[in-house]
Amino acid sequence: MTILEFRQQCEKALDSCRKESQEVDSLDKLNAFKGRHLGKKSALTSFYQGMKDLSLEDRKVFGQVLSELKANITAIYEERLKEIDEKMLLEKMAKKKVDISLPGFDKATGTIHPYFKVVREIVDFFVGLGFVVADGPEVETDENNFERVNIPKDHPARDMQDSFVISDGWILRSHTSAVQSRVMKEMGGKEPVKIICPGKVYRRDNDATHSHQFGQIEGLVISKDATFANLLELLTKLLRHLFGEKRSVRFRPSFFPFTEPSIEADISCFECDGKGCSFCKNTGWIEILGAGMVHPNVLRLNGYDDKACQGFAFGLGIDRIAMLKYGIDDIKKLYLDDADFLAQFRKE
Ligand code: FA5
C-alpha cells in the first residue's frame, strides 16, 4: 500500500468516527464508541498491527500518519466526554433545585448553665470588691475538711455533714471551708486574707433542695480589724445584688464549729412568697448560706495569732441560689443535663 492510499484509509476511518460521534449522547454510547474506535478491534489497532510488516523507513512515514489519526480520534472522544459530563451535571442540578424561600436549619447553640451563671455573678461581685479567687481539690484530707476547721474526730458536728469516704484519711470534701485551711497554711500566718472559692462539695443528702453533689462558694477575710458588722453589710449587699430589693432576707443565729458567733441567712421562699409550702417545709424561708466570725481555734490551728488578727467567713449554696433566682423546683434538674430544661436559659 502506498502512503497516499494509507492516508486515504486513515481519513475514511476518521470521517466515520466523526459521523458516529454525532450520535453519542450518553456515557454508555460513549464507552461503546471508544471500544469501536480506540479498542482492540478498531481500525486504528489493525493499522498498528500492519506496521510490523513494513520496512523501517516506511514505518516512520506511516507511523506519523497513524499517530495523527490516533490523536484526532482521542480528541473527538475527549470532547464528547466533556460535553456529556456537563450535560449530566446540568440534569442533576435541574433535578435538585434549591428553594431559597425554605427556612434554614436551626443550629442548636449551647448556653451558660444556670449553675455557672450564678457562679459568675457571685465571683464578679466579690472580685469587684478586691477578693481573690482560690481553689482546692474535691478529694480532700479529713484534716483539712474537719480537723483544721475545729471539728476533731468524734465531734458531734461531723454528723451535720455526712461525707463520702474515699480511703483512710481522704474524703470527698463536704464543704468548701476545707479551702480555708489550705489558704491559711499557704499564707503562713500573714494577713490580710480576702478570698472566695467556688467549687463542688458532696454529702449524703437527698430531697428537692438537698443533693448529694452541690456547689458552694466559700469566703474568708482575715485582717486586724474585720468585724461582724462588715460581714453583715457584705452579705446584705450580696443578697440584694442577687435577688433585688423585693425578696425578704433574714439572718438568724446558728452554730458552726469554725465560727463564733455564727449565723445563717435565709431568703423568702419563691414558691409561696413566704407563706409556707411543702417546698420550704412550711417555714416560708429557704436557707442559702452560713457565716460567722472565724473561731480563734481555727486561726490558731492554721498558724495565725488570734490575738493579733481576726476574721469572718461565709459559705453560700450555689444550687439553692440558682433555684431561687430561676424558680427551679428540684435541685436535681441542675445536674441531669436535660436539654429541654436547659434550653429555656438560652435567651437570658
Ligand atoms: C457549711 O457548709 C459551712 N461550711 C458554711 C460556712 C462557711 C459557715 C464559713 C460559716 C463560715 P451548711 O452545711 O449550712 O454550712 O451549708 C451551706 C449552704 O450550702 C447552705 O446554706 C445551703 O445553701 C447549701 N447546702 C447545704 N447542704 C446542701 C445540699 N445537700 N444540697 C444543696 N445545697 C446544700
Short mmCIF file of C-alpha atoms and ligand atoms in Angstrom, two decimals:
data_model
loop_
_atom_site.label_atom_id
_atom_site.label_comp_id
_atom_site.label_asym_id
_atom_site.label_seq_id
_atom_site.Cartn_x
_atom_site.Cartn_y
_atom_site.Cartn_z
CA MET A 1 0.00 0.00 0.00
CA THR A 2 1.28 3.43 -0.89
CA ILE A 3 1.41 6.18 1.66
CA LEU A 4 -1.28 8.02 -0.29
CA GLU A 5 -3.63 5.04 -0.09
CA PHE A 6 -2.86 4.67 3.61
CA ARG A 7 -3.60 8.31 4.20
CA GLN A 8 -6.97 7.93 2.42
CA GLN A 9 -7.85 4.91 4.59
CA CYS A 10 -6.98 6.87 7.72
CA GLU A 11 -9.14 9.80 6.62
CA LYS A 12 -12.03 7.45 5.96
CA ALA A 13 -11.68 5.98 9.44
CA LEU A 14 -11.58 9.47 10.92
CA ASP A 15 -14.67 10.52 8.89
CA SER A 16 -16.74 7.60 10.12
CA CYS A 17 -15.55 8.32 13.65
CA ARG A 18 -16.65 11.95 13.36
CA LYS A 19 -20.05 10.97 11.96
CA GLU A 20 -20.68 8.38 14.63
CA SER A 21 -19.67 10.79 17.38
CA GLN A 22 -22.72 12.96 16.45
CA GLU A 23 -24.98 10.16 17.68
CA VAL A 24 -23.19 9.73 21.00
CA ASP A 25 -25.31 11.35 23.74
CA SER A 26 -24.79 9.15 26.80
CA LEU A 27 -21.96 7.59 28.77
CA ASP A 28 -22.96 4.08 27.62
CA LYS A 29 -22.86 5.12 23.98
CA LEU A 30 -19.55 6.87 24.53
CA ASN A 31 -17.98 3.73 26.01
CA ALA A 32 -19.14 1.65 23.04
CA PHE A 33 -17.80 4.36 20.71
CA LYS A 34 -14.43 4.23 22.47
CA GLY A 35 -14.28 0.43 22.05
CA ARG A 36 -15.07 0.69 18.34
CA HIS A 37 -12.54 3.42 17.52
CA LEU A 38 -9.75 3.06 20.07
CA GLY A 39 -10.21 -0.56 21.30
CA LYS A 40 -8.62 -3.90 20.26
CA LYS A 41 -10.95 -4.44 17.31
CA SER A 42 -10.75 -0.89 15.96
CA ALA A 43 -9.36 0.08 12.53
CA LEU A 44 -6.68 2.02 14.41
CA THR A 45 -5.41 -1.13 16.18
CA SER A 46 -5.42 -3.14 12.94
CA PHE A 47 -3.40 -0.34 11.26
CA TYR A 48 -0.87 -0.57 14.09
CA GLN A 49 -0.69 -4.35 13.69
CA GLY A 50 0.04 -3.90 9.93
CA MET A 51 3.07 -1.74 10.75
CA LYS A 52 5.22 -4.73 11.71
CA ASP A 53 5.36 -5.87 8.03
CA LEU A 54 6.74 -2.52 6.83
CA SER A 55 10.35 -1.55 6.29
CA LEU A 56 11.98 0.65 8.85
CA GLU A 57 11.77 3.70 6.61
CA ASP A 58 8.07 3.17 5.71
CA ARG A 59 7.30 2.55 9.35
CA LYS A 60 8.50 6.07 10.16
CA VAL A 61 6.32 7.71 7.49
CA PHE A 62 3.22 5.54 8.03
CA GLY A 63 3.72 5.75 11.80
CA GLN A 64 3.48 9.52 11.72
CA VAL A 65 0.16 9.40 9.81
CA LEU A 66 -1.10 6.78 12.25
CA SER A 67 -0.14 8.87 15.28
CA GLU A 68 -2.09 11.81 13.81
CA LEU A 69 -5.12 9.55 13.36
CA LYS A 70 -4.90 8.33 16.97
CA ALA A 71 -4.55 11.88 18.30
CA ASN A 72 -7.61 13.03 16.26
CA ILE A 73 -9.80 10.13 17.41
CA THR A 74 -8.74 10.64 21.04
CA ALA A 75 -9.56 14.38 20.76
CA ILE A 76 -13.06 13.57 19.42
CA TYR A 77 -13.58 11.09 22.27
CA GLU A 78 -12.44 13.57 24.92
CA GLU A 79 -14.56 16.38 23.56
CA ARG A 80 -17.67 14.17 23.67
CA LEU A 81 -16.77 13.05 27.20
CA LYS A 82 -16.59 16.67 28.35
CA GLU A 83 -19.92 17.53 26.70
CA ILE A 84 -21.67 14.51 28.23
CA ASP A 85 -20.25 15.27 31.71
CA GLU A 86 -21.54 18.83 31.52
CA LYS A 87 -24.93 17.65 30.28
CA MET A 88 -25.21 15.17 33.18
CA LEU A 89 -24.25 17.82 35.72
CA LEU A 90 -26.88 20.22 34.37
CA GLU A 91 -29.52 17.49 34.52
CA LYS A 92 -28.56 16.69 38.11
CA MET A 93 -28.74 20.35 39.13
CA ALA A 94 -32.11 20.78 37.42
CA LYS A 95 -33.48 17.89 39.48
CA LYS A 96 -32.05 19.28 42.74
CA LYS A 97 -33.38 22.81 42.54
CA VAL A 98 -32.61 24.86 45.66
CA ASP A 99 -35.67 26.57 47.07
CA ILE A 100 -34.20 29.70 48.64
CA SER A 101 -37.53 30.54 50.28
CA LEU A 102 -37.29 27.49 52.61
CA PRO A 103 -36.29 28.18 56.23
CA GLY A 104 -32.69 27.30 57.11
CA PHE A 105 -31.56 24.65 59.61
CA ASP A 106 -31.80 25.79 63.22
CA LYS A 107 -28.44 25.22 64.86
CA ALA A 108 -28.85 24.22 68.50
CA THR A 109 -26.49 26.64 70.22
CA GLY A 110 -25.46 25.99 73.80
CA THR A 111 -25.89 28.32 76.71
CA ILE A 112 -24.27 29.02 80.03
CA HIS A 113 -25.64 26.61 82.62
CA PRO A 114 -27.75 28.36 85.33
CA TYR A 115 -25.34 26.97 87.95
CA PHE A 116 -22.41 28.75 86.26
CA LYS A 117 -24.46 31.92 85.68
CA VAL A 118 -24.75 32.14 89.47
CA VAL A 119 -21.04 31.35 89.99
CA ARG A 120 -20.05 34.08 87.53
CA GLU A 121 -22.38 36.62 89.07
CA ILE A 122 -21.13 35.98 92.61
CA VAL A 123 -17.46 35.79 91.62
CA ASP A 124 -17.80 39.08 89.69
CA PHE A 125 -19.41 40.70 92.72
CA PHE A 126 -16.55 39.71 95.05
CA VAL A 127 -13.71 40.29 92.58
CA GLY A 128 -15.14 43.81 92.16
CA LEU A 129 -14.59 44.23 95.92
CA GLY A 130 -10.96 43.10 95.73
CA PHE A 131 -11.39 39.41 96.66
CA VAL A 132 -9.02 36.86 95.10
CA VAL A 133 -10.34 33.52 93.75
CA ALA A 134 -8.72 30.50 95.48
CA ASP A 135 -9.04 26.82 94.58
CA GLY A 136 -8.84 23.44 96.29
CA PRO A 137 -9.33 19.76 95.40
CA GLU A 138 -12.64 17.88 95.63
CA VAL A 139 -10.86 14.84 97.11
CA GLU A 140 -9.66 16.32 100.37
CA THR A 141 -7.97 15.19 103.57
CA ASP A 142 -10.07 14.66 106.68
CA GLU A 143 -7.60 17.01 108.33
CA ASN A 144 -8.36 19.99 106.07
CA ASN A 145 -12.08 19.29 105.78
CA PHE A 146 -12.69 18.76 109.51
CA GLU A 147 -9.81 18.88 111.95
CA ARG A 148 -8.26 22.17 110.89
CA VAL A 149 -11.66 23.88 110.95
CA ASN A 150 -12.18 22.88 114.56
CA ILE A 151 -14.11 19.64 114.02
CA PRO A 152 -11.94 16.99 115.68
CA LYS A 153 -12.59 13.25 115.30
CA ASP A 154 -15.68 12.12 117.25
CA HIS A 155 -17.03 15.72 117.39
CA PRO A 156 -20.84 15.56 117.05
CA ALA A 157 -20.70 18.37 114.41
CA ARG A 158 -19.40 15.76 111.94
CA ASP A 159 -22.95 14.35 111.85
CA MET A 160 -24.17 17.57 110.18
CA GLN A 161 -22.10 16.72 107.12
CA ASP A 162 -22.39 13.00 106.39
CA SER A 163 -19.49 12.58 103.97
CA PHE A 164 -18.26 10.11 101.34
CA VAL A 165 -15.06 8.37 102.39
CA ILE A 166 -12.50 7.66 99.64
CA SER A 167 -9.87 5.89 101.72
CA ASP A 168 -8.36 6.19 105.16
CA GLY A 169 -7.98 9.93 105.87
CA TRP A 170 -9.39 11.01 102.47
CA ILE A 171 -12.95 12.09 101.71
CA LEU A 172 -14.95 13.95 99.05
CA ARG A 173 -14.92 17.40 100.66
CA SER A 174 -18.22 18.12 102.39
CA HIS A 175 -17.85 21.91 102.29
CA THR A 176 -15.57 24.49 100.70
CA SER A 177 -14.45 25.51 104.21
CA ALA A 178 -11.68 22.94 103.60
CA VAL A 179 -10.09 25.62 101.38
CA GLN A 180 -9.81 27.92 104.42
CA SER A 181 -7.14 25.65 105.91
CA ARG A 182 -5.25 25.42 102.62
CA VAL A 183 -5.23 29.20 102.13
CA MET A 184 -4.21 29.93 105.72
CA LYS A 185 -1.40 27.37 105.52
CA GLU A 186 -0.20 28.92 102.27
CA MET A 187 -0.28 32.42 103.78
CA GLY A 188 1.87 31.25 106.70
CA GLY A 189 0.08 33.40 109.29
CA LYS A 190 0.20 36.60 107.21
CA GLU A 191 -2.78 38.91 106.74
CA PRO A 192 -4.74 40.42 105.10
CA VAL A 193 -6.55 37.45 103.51
CA LYS A 194 -9.52 38.16 101.25
CA ILE A 195 -10.51 35.14 99.19
CA ILE A 196 -13.50 33.39 97.71
CA CYS A 197 -13.54 29.83 96.47
CA PRO A 198 -16.30 28.35 94.27
CA GLY A 199 -16.40 24.55 93.98
CA LYS A 200 -18.24 21.25 94.23
CA VAL A 201 -18.91 19.53 97.54
CA TYR A 202 -20.50 16.20 98.44
CA ARG A 203 -22.75 14.94 101.25
CA ARG A 204 -25.16 12.10 101.87
CA ASP A 205 -28.32 14.22 101.32
CA ASN A 206 -31.31 13.75 99.04
CA ASP A 207 -34.54 15.78 98.65
CA ALA A 208 -35.88 18.62 96.46
CA THR A 209 -33.47 21.19 97.93
CA HIS A 210 -30.67 18.84 99.09
CA SER A 211 -28.46 16.90 96.74
CA HIS A 212 -25.51 14.55 97.25
CA GLN A 213 -23.48 16.90 95.00
CA PHE A 214 -23.81 20.65 95.07
CA GLY A 215 -21.78 23.82 94.81
CA GLN A 216 -20.62 26.22 97.47
CA ILE A 217 -18.74 29.49 97.43
CA GLU A 218 -16.53 29.98 100.44
CA GLY A 219 -15.43 33.42 101.54
CA LEU A 220 -12.69 34.19 104.04
CA VAL A 221 -11.43 37.55 105.26
CA ILE A 222 -8.66 37.87 107.86
CA SER A 223 -7.25 41.20 108.92
CA LYS A 224 -6.52 43.19 112.05
CA ASP A 225 -9.99 44.72 112.11
CA ALA A 226 -12.53 42.62 110.13
CA THR A 227 -15.78 42.89 112.10
CA PHE A 228 -19.13 41.16 112.35
CA ALA A 229 -20.75 44.41 111.11
CA ASN A 230 -18.53 44.23 107.99
CA LEU A 231 -19.75 40.66 107.42
CA LEU A 232 -23.43 41.59 107.74
CA GLU A 233 -23.05 44.55 105.41
CA LEU A 234 -21.20 42.47 102.82
CA LEU A 235 -23.79 39.67 102.85
CA THR A 236 -26.74 42.08 102.75
CA LYS A 237 -25.21 43.81 99.71
CA LEU A 238 -24.62 40.45 98.03
CA LEU A 239 -28.17 39.20 98.62
CA ARG A 240 -29.68 42.49 97.38
CA HIS A 241 -27.42 42.26 94.32
CA LEU A 242 -28.55 38.68 93.63
CA PHE A 243 -32.25 38.87 94.43
CA GLY A 244 -33.22 42.53 94.20
CA GLU A 245 -34.86 44.68 96.88
CA LYS A 246 -38.20 42.84 96.88
CA ARG A 247 -37.28 39.45 98.29
CA SER A 248 -37.04 39.33 102.07
CA VAL A 249 -33.75 38.34 103.68
CA ARG A 250 -33.26 37.27 107.27
CA PHE A 251 -30.22 36.50 109.37
CA ARG A 252 -30.60 34.19 112.36
CA PRO A 253 -28.19 32.84 114.95
CA SER A 254 -26.77 29.43 114.19
CA PHE A 255 -23.90 27.12 115.06
CA PHE A 256 -20.78 26.17 113.13
CA PRO A 257 -17.71 24.77 114.92
CA PHE A 258 -15.45 27.00 112.83
CA THR A 259 -17.18 30.35 113.53
CA GLU A 260 -18.24 32.14 116.70
CA PRO A 261 -20.70 33.81 116.66
CA SER A 262 -22.36 32.02 113.73
CA ILE A 263 -25.35 32.98 111.62
CA GLU A 264 -27.37 31.64 108.72
CA ALA A 265 -29.14 33.67 106.04
CA ASP A 266 -32.49 32.74 104.53
CA ILE A 267 -34.43 34.14 101.57
CA SER A 268 -38.24 34.17 101.46
CA CYS A 269 -39.47 31.10 99.55
CA PHE A 270 -40.08 31.76 95.83
CA GLU A 271 -42.80 29.09 95.65
CA CYS A 272 -45.12 30.56 98.30
CA ASP A 273 -43.55 34.01 98.76
CA GLY A 274 -43.02 33.37 102.45
CA LYS A 275 -46.49 31.96 103.24
CA GLY A 276 -45.26 28.39 103.82
CA CYS A 277 -45.44 25.41 101.48
CA SER A 278 -44.07 21.90 101.10
CA PHE A 279 -41.06 23.26 99.22
CA CYS A 280 -39.88 25.38 102.18
CA LYS A 281 -41.16 22.82 104.69
CA ASN A 282 -43.84 25.32 105.75
CA THR A 283 -41.28 27.77 107.11
CA GLY A 284 -41.66 30.38 104.33
CA TRP A 285 -37.83 30.59 104.13
CA ILE A 286 -35.04 28.87 102.23
CA GLU A 287 -31.58 28.74 103.76
CA ILE A 288 -28.80 29.81 101.43
CA LEU A 289 -25.69 30.49 103.43
CA GLY A 290 -23.84 30.06 106.68
CA ALA A 291 -21.38 32.58 108.08
CA GLY A 292 -19.70 33.94 111.19
CA MET A 293 -16.53 35.25 112.79
CA VAL A 294 -13.61 32.86 112.35
CA HIS A 295 -13.25 30.82 115.56
CA PRO A 296 -9.97 31.60 117.41
CA ASN A 297 -9.21 27.86 117.41
CA VAL A 298 -9.31 27.85 113.60
CA LEU A 299 -6.90 30.78 113.45
CA ARG A 300 -4.51 29.05 115.84
CA LEU A 301 -4.84 25.62 114.18
CA ASN A 302 -3.79 27.20 110.88
CA GLY A 303 -0.82 29.24 112.07
CA TYR A 304 -2.43 32.62 112.91
CA ASP A 305 -2.09 34.64 116.09
CA ASP A 306 -5.69 35.01 117.27
CA LYS A 307 -4.73 37.96 119.47
CA ALA A 308 -3.22 39.92 116.57
CA CYS A 309 -5.90 39.39 113.94
CA GLN A 310 -9.49 38.33 113.41
CA GLY A 311 -11.70 37.42 110.51
CA PHE A 312 -15.03 36.33 109.13
CA ALA A 313 -16.07 33.55 106.78
CA PHE A 314 -19.17 32.51 104.86
CA GLY A 315 -20.33 29.60 102.70
CA LEU A 316 -23.06 30.04 100.07
CA GLY A 317 -25.03 27.23 98.43
CA ILE A 318 -24.78 27.83 94.67
CA ASP A 319 -27.57 25.45 93.64
CA ARG A 320 -30.03 26.95 96.13
CA ILE A 321 -29.33 30.41 94.77
CA ALA A 322 -29.85 29.19 91.20
CA MET A 323 -33.15 27.58 92.27
CA LEU A 324 -34.32 30.80 93.89
CA LYS A 325 -33.22 33.05 91.05
CA TYR A 326 -34.67 30.93 88.24
CA GLY A 327 -37.65 29.30 90.02
CA ILE A 328 -36.26 25.74 89.71
CA ASP A 329 -38.35 23.38 91.81
CA ASP A 330 -35.98 20.41 92.07
CA ILE A 331 -32.23 20.62 92.68
CA LYS A 332 -31.61 17.51 90.52
CA LYS A 333 -32.59 19.47 87.41
CA LEU A 334 -29.31 21.34 87.81
CA TYR A 335 -27.19 18.29 87.08
CA LEU A 336 -29.33 15.94 84.97
CA ASP A 337 -28.32 17.67 81.69
CA ASP A 338 -31.87 17.68 80.33
CA ALA A 339 -31.53 19.67 77.08
CA ASP A 340 -35.21 20.79 77.13
CA PHE A 341 -34.84 22.18 80.64
CA LEU A 342 -31.59 23.96 79.80
CA ALA A 343 -32.93 25.44 76.52
CA GLN A 344 -35.06 27.92 78.49
CA PHE A 345 -31.89 29.71 79.67
CA ARG A 346 -30.70 30.41 76.11
CA LYS A 347 -32.16 33.90 75.87
CA GLU A 348 -31.16 35.11 79.31
C1 FA5 B 1 -21.49 24.88 105.60
O1 FA5 B 1 -21.25 24.04 104.74
C2 FA5 B 1 -20.46 25.78 106.13
N1 FA5 B 1 -19.16 25.33 105.72
C3 FA5 B 1 -20.73 27.20 105.67
C4 FA5 B 1 -19.93 28.20 106.40
C5 FA5 B 1 -18.74 28.64 105.88
C6 FA5 B 1 -20.36 28.69 107.65
C7 FA5 B 1 -17.97 29.55 106.57
C8 FA5 B 1 -19.63 29.59 108.33
C9 FA5 B 1 -18.43 30.04 107.78
P1 FA5 B 1 -24.05 24.44 105.63
O2 FA5 B 1 -23.98 22.99 105.89
O3 FA5 B 1 -25.19 25.17 106.26
O4 FA5 B 1 -22.72 25.18 106.06
O5 FA5 B 1 -24.11 24.69 104.05
C10 FA5 B 1 -24.00 25.98 103.49
C11 FA5 B 1 -25.02 26.16 102.37
O6 FA5 B 1 -24.85 25.08 101.43
C12 FA5 B 1 -26.45 26.00 102.83
O7 FA5 B 1 -26.93 27.25 103.30
C13 FA5 B 1 -27.16 25.59 101.59
O8 FA5 B 1 -27.43 26.68 100.75
C14 FA5 B 1 -26.13 24.73 100.91
N2 FA5 B 1 -26.36 23.31 101.14
C15 FA5 B 1 -26.10 22.58 102.23
N3 FA5 B 1 -26.41 21.27 102.04
C16 FA5 B 1 -26.87 21.19 100.79
C17 FA5 B 1 -27.33 20.11 99.96
N4 FA5 B 1 -27.33 18.85 100.38
N5 FA5 B 1 -27.73 20.38 98.70
C18 FA5 B 1 -27.70 21.65 98.24
N6 FA5 B 1 -27.25 22.71 98.94
C19 FA5 B 1 -26.84 22.48 100.20
#
